Structures are given as C-alpha cells and as structure tokens.
C-alpha cells in the first residue's frame, strides 16, 4: 500500500540496503553528520565530517514488488572545505551540520548545506544531452584551423550518458559569530533561517550579502549567559512562525508579524522539572538537541538526552506525549559524562502522516514510537541483520536484575555505536538510519 | 563523605574537559562549555555546602563546652585551649600583613576556629591572587605540556595543595577562574 501508513506494531521493517565502507576502521571524514530526504522522497542526501555531500536517488524503474525502493548514488560533491579564521586563530571545520532541500520548482534540484559558519545553496542538475557539430571546435574541444572551415552547420543536441552536476549557486557567509546548528527553509520558498548558539538570522535565497537578525539572546555580559539556542525550525505552513529550542529545555515560538526582532516570544513551551530526578547532570540532559514540526503543523517534537516529547502548539505548560528513549541510562549519567556521551545530540523525525516518530540511541539501536496506541519498538542497524529483505527483530535492553534470553544488558551496550541521524521518507515507509559511517535503508515488509 | 568526593571528582573532570576543549578543532563550543560550567558550578555548590555543613557540625560539637566555661568565666574568654593557638598564629602572620589582618578579623572572639581559618584563607588568597594566573594555567592533575618556568611558584602552589586546610580552597580558586573564563573566551 502506498501512503505513509502507521509504523506501529503492524509494520515490520526489513533491511534494504547499506551504504558506506564495511571495515571497522572508520576514517573521521566519513562519519555521517546529517541525513535528509527531499520533499518527494526520491532523493536522499547525506553530509559527512569531511564536508562532502552524497545524494542517492530512488531507482523506480527497477522496482519490483519484493524490493520497492533501491537508492543508488546520484551525485557526490565537496560542499565545504576546511577554512581558517585568521582573526581568531581558529580552524573552521568542514563538517556538514545540516542539509535542507528546497521544494522542486523546475528540472533542477536545490539544497542548502551548512557547516559551522557558511551556508551554501547547491544546484543539482542533470545533463543527458550535449551539443555536437560546432563549426569552430573539434569534438574534443580543440579549435579548428580557420582554413579548414568551408561550410557552416547548425550544432545539434545528441544524447549522452547521464551526468549529474552540482554547482554552488549562492554562498551565505560571514553572518554568524557562533556555530551554526540549524537551517530551515520557509514555506514561502523565498526565505530561510539559520541559527547559531545565540542568534537566528533570516535570509533571502537570492541575497547573499546581508541577512536579518530576528533573535539575539546574547547577554550584555557573557558571564551572565545561562542558555543557548540548540535548534530552530520554520512552521511547515505558516511563513511567519518559527520555533527555537534552548539548552534549558524550553521551546519558544516566535511570530515575525509581532515585531521585527523576535527576542520576545509569542509562546513559551516548558515542562516543570521533576525534582525527584535532580542530579548534577539535570541541566545537560534537559538540553534539547532537536526540534521538528509535524507535517500537519499542529504538533512539534523535541528530543532531549533521555526522552522524546510531543507538544501541541496550543498547550504551553506541558507536552501531550512523552516517550522514554533509553531510561536505563539515567543511573549511568556520571559515566556518560566522563566518556562525553552525555553531550551527544540525537535527532528525531516524523513519518509521513505523523503517526510514528523515530529517534536513535546507542549500540546502533533506534526507536520507533507509535503514537496512537503508544507502542514502541527498538530495532538495530547492524551488519549481522543485513541480508536482503531480512526482517528486523525487536531488541530489548535489560535495565537490571535477571537478563532474559535475547536481551542485552546496559553494561554491554557499545556507546561508540550511536545513531544520531535518522530520516523518514515523506510518503512511504522507507527510513534512512545513519550509524557512524554507514547509511542503512530499511523499508516496510511487503508480503 | 561520598557526596563530597563525587563533587570533587566531577569538578576535576569538568575542568579537564574545559581545558581539552580549548584545543579542539573548530574552536571552543559555546554550548558544551556552558553545560560543563553548569555542572562544575553545581558540583562546586554541593562541595561547599557539604564543607559548610561539616564546619557547622564541628562548631556545634565544640560549642556545648563553652557555656560550661562561660558560666564560670567572662563571655569573652573562651577556653584557654582555643585562644592559645589563635594567638600563636596571629603573631606569625601579623608581620607581613598587619593592616589587612585587622580588616578581616571577625568581631566575635569565641569563633576562634573560624577566625583562624578565615585568616589562613586570606593569607592564601593573597598569595594565590599573585599567582592566580599560574595556578589556573597549570593544574596539577593534568600532564604538564611545557617546562615549568618558575620553580618557586610551583613550590608555593604545591604548598597550597598539600595542606589539608587549603586543599578545598585551591579547587575553589580554580573553579572561580575557570567557570566565567570559559564563557568569557567568547
């Protein structure tokens, strides 16, 4: 069945493909840092720490009932290079923090990719014809001797092997003092926002030499800094509305019609902290790492270290749903602080009809949280479960006490294998899950 | 005390993370630095509150002796055991720091213990204020990456750290420097 469908207990997920090197020795440049489907789901883009973007295309012609979608490499290009800020004596990493696709307007595809400081608009276009029969040039490009030209002919287009070209069309630079964590394209298809730790800027896609600052939370005295911006996103339908999350676990909704500067929020979403859970690390685990609107625009989802929360935009004082991702880690926070895992920024995503949400965890586990019946399942992306169309078995973690068969104990989890980035096809039950340097594609089991 | 040890350990871990983040590629991450400083602050607060509790408990333990003495003697006279060490310390420390000693001398004489500690703290504070830059630059628990420039300073820093009464003070100095400077770096 087409349609995004429910991803609940009636959907079984099976392995489709895995992209990336097989060997365990992971080159740092190959670490995947972002994953994003385009609006039709036909294209899947990944960015890595080495500043490269790889785009996969869904091969629809080859699709058969058993194997609905196969994604193959469509284009690879170097989006960002390492740079050096001479004034601050700092290196600017080339790691791609986010990729966002623009809605398609013509034959070409456009995406925005960003590193810590610079956003670039890339045009990806296909070339499957080339002109032949020039008068002044040979086929290989060498200029013909004028004396040999005796007739005139009209060059014609002849088919050629498909070539996919990526070219940078706009470079939006020098607008961020701090590290960019989010970009979001507006529903008006003309503007987009970029957010760093303390500021959010509004850009026009055609104008690169200036941007408009809409949020600035930098205090006059940096010693008084108490929170930073962690993520920001435009509303999917209301072009005047955007939200940004903070390191204190709050989300602010801003309306650009209210004032030019949106330092004052229109709505503040915050859940009071449970005092029984207070610890040294309460602030860290309450920091929101990702915020995503539902496709409907009615809800938004936030991810903090241990949980996923779904908020109704009409209710500010608490989320409507809270899901524990890996509550068994609450007693291990000190160790996770020591090994830095507590700073990991997990992302989350909605399925096409907003009935299921997905997020990653450790040991290459990822969680599917079904909203209507509150079912949840833990699955694993691993080479062991990578036979074609192999159905994924639910995994269980034993928090304490007697470990049952097929369960894995908390202490056996591999914290180096983390799934931070996941993406869900906008229309089908096809998901892309990024482990450290591999991209797994799973799809719904078709009988 | 477990909480105390835990707080101290977390403070040490936080400081080392803050230092190592300075050499990270891409520069200091504001979000990470903020979270580290928040953890360090709460650990420091817990550590100090435990210290204060300890001191209060000690004082409460000794105070019951005094009413028995003051019934016989005048209120200003605390037990001779308490006053003698006070006097001896005062005599050794008044020489280099006469004016400031007078300023910080607490009004109550029976808070002998507190007085002594406060004076010690001021003394060390004076020394550490001069050497603060060095202390912050080269914490002991981190491997030193460069040859120590000034051996005299190190001896003094070493003295600060080795004596029991000042052990927590040196950590406090470090935290006072590190927490705001992590953010000020931006």
Short mmCIF file of C-alpha atoms in Angstrom, two decimals, chain A residues 82 90-94 116 178-179 197-198 218 222-223 225-228 230 247 280-281 283-284 287 334 337-340 343 345, chain B residues 3 6-7 9-10 13-14 17 24-32 34-36 38-44 46 180 183-184 186:
data_model
loop_
_atom_site.label_atom_id
_atom_site.label_comp_id
_atom_site.label_asym_id
_atom_site.label_seq_id
_atom_site.Cartn_x
_atom_site.Cartn_y
_atom_site.Cartn_z
CA UNK A 82 38.25 23.47 5.97
CA UNK A 90 40.63 29.15 14.74
CA UNK A 91 40.07 26.43 12.23
CA UNK A 92 36.57 26.23 10.80
CA UNK A 93 35.51 22.64 10.40
CA UNK A 94 34.20 21.49 7.07
CA UNK A 116 29.69 25.94 11.38
CA UNK A 178 28.95 31.32 16.83
CA UNK A 179 28.50 27.82 15.43
CA UNK A 197 24.20 29.37 19.64
CA UNK A 198 22.99 32.87 20.32
CA UNK A 218 23.44 37.20 23.73
CA UNK A 222 28.83 36.92 28.70
CA UNK A 223 29.37 35.83 32.27
CA UNK A 225 24.99 33.52 29.90
CA UNK A 226 22.61 30.83 31.06
CA UNK A 227 21.25 29.27 27.90
CA UNK A 228 21.98 28.86 24.20
CA UNK A 230 20.14 24.48 20.17
CA UNK A 247 19.78 24.27 26.28
CA UNK A 280 24.49 17.04 38.79
CA UNK A 281 23.59 16.44 35.18
CA UNK A 283 20.86 20.66 33.03
CA UNK A 284 22.72 18.65 30.43
CA UNK A 287 19.04 20.41 26.86
CA UNK A 334 28.13 10.04 35.56
CA UNK A 337 29.57 12.42 31.38
CA UNK A 338 33.08 11.04 31.70
CA UNK A 339 33.08 9.46 28.26
CA UNK A 340 31.39 12.52 26.72
CA UNK A 343 26.81 15.58 25.05
CA UNK A 345 22.93 15.35 20.06
CA UNK B 3 28.82 13.31 48.00
CA UNK B 6 31.73 12.76 43.99
CA UNK B 7 31.50 16.55 43.73
CA UNK B 9 35.67 14.26 41.12
CA UNK B 10 33.09 15.86 38.88
CA UNK B 13 36.59 16.01 35.26
CA UNK B 14 34.80 19.20 34.22
CA UNK B 17 37.18 18.77 29.77
CA UNK B 24 39.53 21.09 19.83
CA UNK B 25 39.31 21.60 16.13
CA UNK B 26 36.75 24.22 15.28
CA UNK B 27 37.37 26.16 18.47
CA UNK B 28 35.52 26.33 21.75
CA UNK B 29 31.95 25.16 21.55
CA UNK B 30 29.79 27.60 23.48
CA UNK B 31 27.02 25.10 24.22
CA UNK B 32 29.41 22.49 25.53
CA UNK B 34 28.17 26.29 29.10
CA UNK B 35 27.00 22.82 30.08
CA UNK B 36 30.40 21.97 31.54
CA UNK B 38 26.91 24.46 34.85
CA UNK B 39 27.91 21.00 36.02
CA UNK B 40 31.02 22.38 37.63
CA UNK B 41 29.03 25.06 39.36
CA UNK B 42 26.53 22.63 40.84
CA UNK B 43 29.34 20.29 41.90
CA UNK B 44 31.15 23.22 43.48
CA UNK B 46 27.40 20.89 46.62
CA UNK B 180 33.48 32.52 33.93
CA UNK B 183 32.36 31.77 28.72
CA UNK B 184 34.43 34.95 28.57
CA UNK B 186 33.92 34.20 23.51
#
